[in-house]
XYZ file of C-alpha atoms in Angstrom:
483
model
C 233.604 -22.947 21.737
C 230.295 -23.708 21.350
C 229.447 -20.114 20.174
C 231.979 -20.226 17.905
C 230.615 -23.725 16.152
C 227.316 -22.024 16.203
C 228.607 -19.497 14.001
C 230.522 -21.438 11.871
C 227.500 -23.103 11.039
C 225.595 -20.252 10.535
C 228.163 -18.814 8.404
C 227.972 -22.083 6.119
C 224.070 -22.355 6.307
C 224.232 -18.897 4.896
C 227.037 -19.668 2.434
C 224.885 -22.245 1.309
C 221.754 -20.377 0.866
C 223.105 -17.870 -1.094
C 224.846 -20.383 -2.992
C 221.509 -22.276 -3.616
C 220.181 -18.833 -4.595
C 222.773 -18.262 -7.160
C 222.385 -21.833 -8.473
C 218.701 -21.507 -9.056
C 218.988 -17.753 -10.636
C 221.630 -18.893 -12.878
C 218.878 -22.293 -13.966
C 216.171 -19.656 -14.390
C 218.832 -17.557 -16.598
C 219.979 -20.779 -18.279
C 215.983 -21.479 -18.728
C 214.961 -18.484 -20.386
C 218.241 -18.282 -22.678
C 217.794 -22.054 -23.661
C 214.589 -21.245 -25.635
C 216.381 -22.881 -28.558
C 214.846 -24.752 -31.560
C 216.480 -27.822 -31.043
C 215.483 -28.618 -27.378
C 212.415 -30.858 -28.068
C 210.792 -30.379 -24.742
C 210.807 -26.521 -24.798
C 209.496 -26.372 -28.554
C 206.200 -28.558 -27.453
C 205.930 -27.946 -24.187
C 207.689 -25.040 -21.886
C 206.186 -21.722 -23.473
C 206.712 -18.418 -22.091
C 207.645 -16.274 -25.099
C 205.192 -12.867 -26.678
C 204.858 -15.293 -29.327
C 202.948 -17.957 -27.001
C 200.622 -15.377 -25.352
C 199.776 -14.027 -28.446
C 198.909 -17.844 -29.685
C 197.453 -18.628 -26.656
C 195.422 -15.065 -26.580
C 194.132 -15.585 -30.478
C 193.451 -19.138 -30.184
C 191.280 -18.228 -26.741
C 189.441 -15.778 -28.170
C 187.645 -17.471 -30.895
C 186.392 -21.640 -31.294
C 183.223 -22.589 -31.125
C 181.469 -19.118 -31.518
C 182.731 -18.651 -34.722
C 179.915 -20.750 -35.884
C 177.633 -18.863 -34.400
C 178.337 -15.576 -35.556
C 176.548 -16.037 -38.823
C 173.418 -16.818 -36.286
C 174.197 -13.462 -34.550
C 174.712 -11.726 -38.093
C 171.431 -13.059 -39.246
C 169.875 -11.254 -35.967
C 171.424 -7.922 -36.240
C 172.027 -7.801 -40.100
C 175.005 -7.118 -41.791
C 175.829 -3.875 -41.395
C 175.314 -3.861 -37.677
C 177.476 -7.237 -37.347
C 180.318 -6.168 -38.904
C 180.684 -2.793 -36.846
C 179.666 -4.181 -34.176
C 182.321 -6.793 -34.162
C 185.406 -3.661 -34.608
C 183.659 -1.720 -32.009
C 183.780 -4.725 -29.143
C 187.022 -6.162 -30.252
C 188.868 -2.517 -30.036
C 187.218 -2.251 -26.363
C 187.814 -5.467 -25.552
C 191.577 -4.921 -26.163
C 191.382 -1.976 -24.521
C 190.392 -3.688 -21.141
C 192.700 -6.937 -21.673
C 195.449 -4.059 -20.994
C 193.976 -2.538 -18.444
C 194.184 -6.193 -17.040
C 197.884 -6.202 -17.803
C 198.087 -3.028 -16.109
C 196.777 -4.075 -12.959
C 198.813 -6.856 -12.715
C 201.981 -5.538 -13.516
C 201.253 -2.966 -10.765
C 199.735 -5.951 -8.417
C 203.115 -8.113 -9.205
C 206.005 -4.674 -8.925
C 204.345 -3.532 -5.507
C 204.410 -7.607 -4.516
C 207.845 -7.775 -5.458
C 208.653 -4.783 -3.331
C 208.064 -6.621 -0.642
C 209.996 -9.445 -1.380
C 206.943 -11.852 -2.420
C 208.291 -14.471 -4.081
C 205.701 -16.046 -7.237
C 208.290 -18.624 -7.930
C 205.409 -21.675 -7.417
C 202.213 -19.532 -7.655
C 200.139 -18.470 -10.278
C 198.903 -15.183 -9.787
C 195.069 -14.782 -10.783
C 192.687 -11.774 -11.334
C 190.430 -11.809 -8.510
C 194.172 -12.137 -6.377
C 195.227 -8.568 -8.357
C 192.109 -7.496 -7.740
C 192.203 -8.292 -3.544
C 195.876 -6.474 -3.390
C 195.008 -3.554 -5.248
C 191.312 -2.545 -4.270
C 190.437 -4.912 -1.015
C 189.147 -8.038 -0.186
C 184.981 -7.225 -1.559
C 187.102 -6.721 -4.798
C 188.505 -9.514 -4.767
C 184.887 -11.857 -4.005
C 183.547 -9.735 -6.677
C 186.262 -10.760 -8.978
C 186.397 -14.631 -7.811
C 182.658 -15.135 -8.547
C 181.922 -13.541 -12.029
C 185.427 -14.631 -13.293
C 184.543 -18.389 -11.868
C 181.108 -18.754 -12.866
C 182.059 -17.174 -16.700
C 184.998 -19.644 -16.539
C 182.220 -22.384 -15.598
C 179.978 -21.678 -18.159
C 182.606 -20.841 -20.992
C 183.841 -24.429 -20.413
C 179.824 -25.484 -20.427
C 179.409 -23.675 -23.699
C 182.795 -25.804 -25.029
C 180.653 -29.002 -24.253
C 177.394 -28.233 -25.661
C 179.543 -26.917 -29.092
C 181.523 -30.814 -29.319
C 178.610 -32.615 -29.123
C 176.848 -30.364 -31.665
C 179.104 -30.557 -33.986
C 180.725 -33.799 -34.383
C 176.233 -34.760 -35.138
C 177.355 -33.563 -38.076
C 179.688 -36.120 -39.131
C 178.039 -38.974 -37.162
C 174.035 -38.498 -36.349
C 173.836 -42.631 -35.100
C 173.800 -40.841 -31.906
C 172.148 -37.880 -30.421
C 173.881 -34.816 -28.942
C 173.354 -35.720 -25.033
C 175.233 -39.016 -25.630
C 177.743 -37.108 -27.803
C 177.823 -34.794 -24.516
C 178.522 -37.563 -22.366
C 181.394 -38.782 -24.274
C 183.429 -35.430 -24.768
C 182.798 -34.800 -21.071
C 185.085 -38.052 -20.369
C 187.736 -36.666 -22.699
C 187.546 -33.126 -21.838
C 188.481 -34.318 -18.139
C 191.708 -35.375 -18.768
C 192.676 -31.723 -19.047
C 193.231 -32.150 -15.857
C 196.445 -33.229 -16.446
C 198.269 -30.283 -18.174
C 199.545 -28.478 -15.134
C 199.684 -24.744 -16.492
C 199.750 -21.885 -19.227
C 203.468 -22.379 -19.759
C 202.224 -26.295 -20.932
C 199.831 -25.129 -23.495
C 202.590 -23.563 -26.555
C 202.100 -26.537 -28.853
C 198.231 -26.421 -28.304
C 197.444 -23.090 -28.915
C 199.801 -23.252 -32.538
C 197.536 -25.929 -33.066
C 194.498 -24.489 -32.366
C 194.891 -21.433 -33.963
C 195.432 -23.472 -37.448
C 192.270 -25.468 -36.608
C 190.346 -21.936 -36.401
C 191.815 -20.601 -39.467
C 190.723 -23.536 -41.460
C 187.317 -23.723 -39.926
C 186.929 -20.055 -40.400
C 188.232 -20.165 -44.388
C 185.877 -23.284 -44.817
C 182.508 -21.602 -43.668
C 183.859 -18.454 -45.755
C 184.744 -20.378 -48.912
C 181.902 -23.169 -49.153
C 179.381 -20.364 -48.486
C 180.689 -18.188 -51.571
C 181.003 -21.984 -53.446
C 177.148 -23.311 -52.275
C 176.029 -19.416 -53.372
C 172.898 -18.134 -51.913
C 169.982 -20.252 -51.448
C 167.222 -20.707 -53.294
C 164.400 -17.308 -51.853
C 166.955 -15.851 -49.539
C 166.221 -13.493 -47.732
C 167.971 -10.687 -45.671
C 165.544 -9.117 -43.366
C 167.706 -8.410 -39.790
C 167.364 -6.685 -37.717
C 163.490 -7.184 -36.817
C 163.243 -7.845 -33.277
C 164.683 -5.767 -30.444
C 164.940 -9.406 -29.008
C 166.801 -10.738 -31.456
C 169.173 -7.622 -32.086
C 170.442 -7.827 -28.130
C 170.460 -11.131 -28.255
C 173.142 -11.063 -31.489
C 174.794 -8.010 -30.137
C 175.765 -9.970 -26.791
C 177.331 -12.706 -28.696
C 179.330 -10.594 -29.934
C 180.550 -9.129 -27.116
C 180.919 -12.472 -25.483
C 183.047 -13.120 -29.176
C 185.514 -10.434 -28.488
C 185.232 -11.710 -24.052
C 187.548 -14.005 -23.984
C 190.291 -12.512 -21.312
C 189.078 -13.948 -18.203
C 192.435 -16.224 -18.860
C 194.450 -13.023 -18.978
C 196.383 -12.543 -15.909
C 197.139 -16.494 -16.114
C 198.617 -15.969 -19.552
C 200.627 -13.037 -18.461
C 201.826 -14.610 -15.535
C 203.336 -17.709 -17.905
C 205.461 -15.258 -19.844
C 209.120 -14.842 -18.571
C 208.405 -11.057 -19.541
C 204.909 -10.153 -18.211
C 205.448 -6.605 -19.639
C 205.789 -7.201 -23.027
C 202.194 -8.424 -23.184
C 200.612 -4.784 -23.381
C 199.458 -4.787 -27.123
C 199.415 -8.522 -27.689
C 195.417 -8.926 -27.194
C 195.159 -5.800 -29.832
C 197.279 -7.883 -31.746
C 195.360 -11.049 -31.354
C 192.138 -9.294 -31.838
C 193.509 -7.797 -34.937
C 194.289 -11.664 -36.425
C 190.671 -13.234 -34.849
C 188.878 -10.174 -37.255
C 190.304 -11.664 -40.562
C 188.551 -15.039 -39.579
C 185.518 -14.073 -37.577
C 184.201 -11.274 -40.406
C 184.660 -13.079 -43.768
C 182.995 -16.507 -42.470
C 180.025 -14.291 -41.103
C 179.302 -12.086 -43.525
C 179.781 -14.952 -45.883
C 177.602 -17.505 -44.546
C 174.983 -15.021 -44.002
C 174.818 -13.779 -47.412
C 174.507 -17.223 -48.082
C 171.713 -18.100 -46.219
C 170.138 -15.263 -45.153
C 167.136 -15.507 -42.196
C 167.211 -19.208 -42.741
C 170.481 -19.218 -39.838
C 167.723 -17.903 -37.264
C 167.163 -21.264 -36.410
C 170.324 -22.780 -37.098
C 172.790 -21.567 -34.299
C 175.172 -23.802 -35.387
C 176.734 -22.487 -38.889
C 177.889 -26.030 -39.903
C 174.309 -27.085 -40.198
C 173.244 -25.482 -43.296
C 176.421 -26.681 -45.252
C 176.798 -29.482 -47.548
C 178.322 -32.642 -46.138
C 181.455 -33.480 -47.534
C 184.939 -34.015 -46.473
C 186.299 -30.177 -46.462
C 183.333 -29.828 -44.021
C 183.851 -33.155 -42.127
C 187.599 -32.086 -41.421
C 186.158 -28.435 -40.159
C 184.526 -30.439 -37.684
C 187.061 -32.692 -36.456
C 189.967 -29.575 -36.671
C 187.145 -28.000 -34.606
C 186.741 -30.428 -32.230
C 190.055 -30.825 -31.256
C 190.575 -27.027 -30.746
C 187.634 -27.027 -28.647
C 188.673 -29.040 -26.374
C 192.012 -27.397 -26.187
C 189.299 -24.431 -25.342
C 188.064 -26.292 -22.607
C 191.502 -26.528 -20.699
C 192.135 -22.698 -21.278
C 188.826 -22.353 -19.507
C 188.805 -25.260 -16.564
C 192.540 -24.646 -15.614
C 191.872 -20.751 -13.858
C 189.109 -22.681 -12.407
C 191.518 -25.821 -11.432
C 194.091 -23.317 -9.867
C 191.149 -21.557 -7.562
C 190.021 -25.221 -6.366
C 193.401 -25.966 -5.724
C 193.917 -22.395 -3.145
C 191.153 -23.294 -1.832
C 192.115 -27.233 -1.032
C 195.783 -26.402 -0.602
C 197.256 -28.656 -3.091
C 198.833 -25.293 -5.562
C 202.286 -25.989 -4.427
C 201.918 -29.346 -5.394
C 204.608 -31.137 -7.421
C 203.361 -34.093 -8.065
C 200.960 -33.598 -11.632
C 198.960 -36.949 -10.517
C 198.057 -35.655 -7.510
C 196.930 -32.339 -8.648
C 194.508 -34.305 -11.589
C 192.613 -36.373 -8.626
C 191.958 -32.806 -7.076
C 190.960 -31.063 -9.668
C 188.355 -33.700 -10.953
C 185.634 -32.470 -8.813
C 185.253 -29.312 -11.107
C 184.781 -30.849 -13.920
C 182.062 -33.014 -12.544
C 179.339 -29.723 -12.701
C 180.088 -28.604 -16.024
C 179.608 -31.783 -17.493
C 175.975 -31.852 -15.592
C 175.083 -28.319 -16.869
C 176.291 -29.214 -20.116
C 173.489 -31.855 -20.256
C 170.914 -29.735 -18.774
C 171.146 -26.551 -20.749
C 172.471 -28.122 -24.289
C 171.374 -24.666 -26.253
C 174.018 -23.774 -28.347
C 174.223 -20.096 -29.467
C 171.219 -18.765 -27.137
C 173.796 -19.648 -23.884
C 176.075 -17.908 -25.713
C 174.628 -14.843 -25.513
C 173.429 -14.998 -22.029
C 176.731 -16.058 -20.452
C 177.919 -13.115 -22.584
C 175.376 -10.646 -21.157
C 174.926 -11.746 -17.723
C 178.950 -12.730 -16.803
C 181.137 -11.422 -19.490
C 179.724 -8.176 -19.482
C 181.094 -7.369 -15.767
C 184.109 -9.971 -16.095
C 185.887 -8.784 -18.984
C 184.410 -4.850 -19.331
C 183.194 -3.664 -16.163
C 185.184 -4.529 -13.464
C 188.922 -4.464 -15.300
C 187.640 -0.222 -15.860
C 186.361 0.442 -12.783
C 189.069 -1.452 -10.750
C 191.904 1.069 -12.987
C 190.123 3.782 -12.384
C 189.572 3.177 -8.843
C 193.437 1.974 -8.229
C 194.897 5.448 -9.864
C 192.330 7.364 -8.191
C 194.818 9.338 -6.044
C 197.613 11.548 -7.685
C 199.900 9.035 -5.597
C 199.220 6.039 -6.962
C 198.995 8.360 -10.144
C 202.835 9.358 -10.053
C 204.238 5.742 -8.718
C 202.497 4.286 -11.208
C 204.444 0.864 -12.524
C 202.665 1.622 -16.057
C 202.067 5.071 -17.370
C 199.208 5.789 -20.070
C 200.088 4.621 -23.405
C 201.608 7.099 -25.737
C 198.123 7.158 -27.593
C 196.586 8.226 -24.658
C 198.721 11.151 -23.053
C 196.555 12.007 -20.392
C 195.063 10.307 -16.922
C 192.063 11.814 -17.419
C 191.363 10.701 -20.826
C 191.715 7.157 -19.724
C 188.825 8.396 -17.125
C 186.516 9.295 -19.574
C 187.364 6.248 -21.847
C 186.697 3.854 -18.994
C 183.569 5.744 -17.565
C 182.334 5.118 -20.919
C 182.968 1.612 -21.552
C 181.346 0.989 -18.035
C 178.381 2.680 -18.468
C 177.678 1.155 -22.564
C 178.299 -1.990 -21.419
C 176.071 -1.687 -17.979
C 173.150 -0.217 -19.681
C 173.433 -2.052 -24.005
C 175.361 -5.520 -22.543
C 173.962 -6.169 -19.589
C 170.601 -4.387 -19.511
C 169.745 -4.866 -22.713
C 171.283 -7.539 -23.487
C 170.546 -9.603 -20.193
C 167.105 -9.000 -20.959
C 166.717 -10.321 -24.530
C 169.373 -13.024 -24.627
C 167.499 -14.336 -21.210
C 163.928 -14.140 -22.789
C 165.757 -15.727 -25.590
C 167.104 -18.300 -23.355
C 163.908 -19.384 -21.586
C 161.941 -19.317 -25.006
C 164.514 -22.270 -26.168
C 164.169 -24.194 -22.487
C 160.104 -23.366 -22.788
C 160.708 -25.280 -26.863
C 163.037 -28.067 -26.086
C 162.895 -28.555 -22.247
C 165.719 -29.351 -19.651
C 167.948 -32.452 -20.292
C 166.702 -31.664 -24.729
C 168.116 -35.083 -26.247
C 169.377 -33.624 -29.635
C 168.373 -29.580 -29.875
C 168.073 -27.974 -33.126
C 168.303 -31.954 -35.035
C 166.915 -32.445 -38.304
C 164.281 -34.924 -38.040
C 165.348 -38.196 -39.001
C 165.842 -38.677 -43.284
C 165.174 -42.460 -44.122
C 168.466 -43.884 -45.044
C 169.127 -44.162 -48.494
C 172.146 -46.277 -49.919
C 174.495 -44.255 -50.830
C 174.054 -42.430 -47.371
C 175.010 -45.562 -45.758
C 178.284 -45.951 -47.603
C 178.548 -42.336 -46.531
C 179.099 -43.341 -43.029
């Protein structure tokens, strides 16, 4: 009798599992299918479509160093900026789908064996540890981490330079303190799928910035004596050349993107896409604003400083302020799922909860922010010292090292492109993005945009109150009703 109630119950138990299971694959079907217009929520907030990746890729890619790209252009000269700018934004596509690659194999051999991502996000350095081993995966965890630290850094250092620009009653440190409190409550947007209304916005706010610098250059014409006389210094060149590849870096947020989309595998070509979109704002506004002002942007790292103030420019500001802080949280919130792992608060469901933990990360990048507030010369350094292996190195090696074996060669979840008909040509194409960007980005380019680097700390010092400010102009009248 007893037996027989046991069974009954298990009978039920299982009745009801499967029931539950049906329940909650028929909400995730109902979910995906009720993408429509109408529903409010899902328009600003639940985004998981190609569209959304390729927002959130484009708007990712490119804030706050599109103003100093006419710096870097003014380094390397024109010529040299422009190709250099195709050449890393074709490889840099190239390894954002390597990335998707990866994953896609990571997430089919997962799946396999009935691993369940329904309240995880999967990361790189977690790809990285199931493909290729757990040294793989500490590799991964620290150069993705520390770039993701030092991206959101750089997104700091660029608010409080810029909005000096509209307002100048108070220096950049105390600008930096501000936008640190207001960056922080980032912490609140729980993941990628939260971030479709931001990245539509932010992509806007880039276009306009970019068409401003591009159009008030051509307006303002070139400046009185210009000259044109990059490249001189090997220094300088590396230096320019690594914030460019840092330009075209910006898919250490890839795998989180992916993982947002209800279709992971229809992100394949959406970076080349992206990349394709970021060139029509990133090359015009360079070249432009160099032409402009020639040699003089070699110490002016920040493009907005050489235009005329006005309202088209004080609106490029703001628009850029806002999408830089929409930066910041595509930066901290890789970062903000790792802390979370690590404290055990990612299954979390309560979004206040998961805030208070993942305050403590933003706490250090606020601090460095003050400390090192060089705009442009960080740039290039976090671009030659961390991009260079994050976003170049370690997505080829960790392909070619996955599909080493004819094995994992025929099982393969992803088969070359059609572009690229053989395995071994996608050899030779990653050995040689591994060894240009070991010996040009990080050799050479670790070693001039670091002398670069200390040459700025050895000018301005730690803790510099307001680097790169004009000295202060006596306030005339009509300035005042300016402001």
């Amino acid at each position: 009798m007893l037996g027989q109630k046991q069974s009954e119950e298990a009978i039920v138990s299982n009745y009801n599992e499967s029931e539950q299971h049906h329940v909650e694959n028929r909400d995730e079907e109902k979910e995906e299918e009720n993408q429509s217009l109408f529903n409010v929520k899902n328009l600003l907030w639940h985004g998981g479509s190609a569209w959304d990746a390729w927002f959130s890729c484009a708007s990712n890619q490119v804030a706050q160093v599109l103003l100093t790209l006419p710096y870097s252009f003014s380094q390397l000269g024109m010529l040299s900026g422009i190709l250099l700018q195709v050449f890393y934004g074709i490889i840099g596509s190239w390894t954002a789908y390597l990335i998707s690659v990866l994953y896609i194999e990571y997430r089919s051999r997962k799946e396999k064996e009935n691993v369940n991502f329904k309240n995880h996000v999967i990361q790189w350095f977690e790809v990285l540890d199931g493909l290729l081993g757990p040294y793989w995966k500490a590799l991964g965890l620290a150069f993705n981490c520390t770039f993701l630290l030092f991206g959101s850094v750089i997104q700091l250092i660029g608010c409080a330079s810029n909005i000096y620009y509209v307002n100048d009653k108070l220096d950049k440190r105390t600008w930096t303190y501000i936008f640190g409190a207001c960056c922080a409550t980032t912490v609140f947007i729980p993941s990628f799928h939260n971030y479709r209304i931001w990245s539509f916005l932010g992509l806007g706010m880039t276009t306009y910035t970019a068409w401003y610098l591009a159009i008030a250059a051509l307006v303002h014409g070139q400046a009185e004596g210009v000259t044109h006389s990059g490249p001189t210094k090997l220094v300088l060149y590396f230096t320019g050349a690594t914030n460019i590849l840092y330009t075209f870096g910006g898919h250490a947020v890839t795998v989180e993107i992916m993982h947002a989309m209800w279709k992971p595998q229809k992100f394949k070509y959406i970076y080349l896409l992206a990349t394709l979109y970021v060139f029509t704002l990133t090359l015009p506004s360079a070249a432009a604003v160099y032409w402009a002002f020639g040699d003089e942007l070699l110490n002016h790292s920040n493009a907005f400083s050489l235009l005329p103030k006005n309202g088209f420019r004080d609106a490029a500001v703001i628009l850029m302020l806002i999408h830089q802080f929409i930066t910041f949280g595509f930066a901290c919130t890789p970062l903000y799922f790792v802390w979370e792992k690590v404290i055990g608060m990612h299954d979390t469901k309560s979004i206040c909860l998961r805030a208070l933990a993942r305050l403590p990360v933003v706490i250090p990048i606020w601090f460095l922010a003050i400390i090192f507030p060089f705009f442009g010369p960080i740039n290039s350094a976090v671009g030659a010292l961390l991009v260079s292996f994050t976003v170049y190195i370690i997505p080829a090696l960790a392909h070619m090292l996955t599909y080493r074996k004819a094995s994992a060669r025929q099982n393969a979840a992803e088969k070359p492109p059609f572009f690229m008909p053989s395995w071994t040509g996608m050899y030779a194409l990653n050995a040689f993005i591994v060894v240009w960007v070991l010996v040009i980005g990080f050799g050479f380019g670790g070693w001039a945009s670091m002398t670069n680097f200390i040459r700025q700390i050895d000018s301005f010092g730690l803790f510099a109150k307001c680097y790169q400010c004009k000295p202060p102009t006596p306030t005339s009248p009509a300035a005042a009703m300016h402001h």
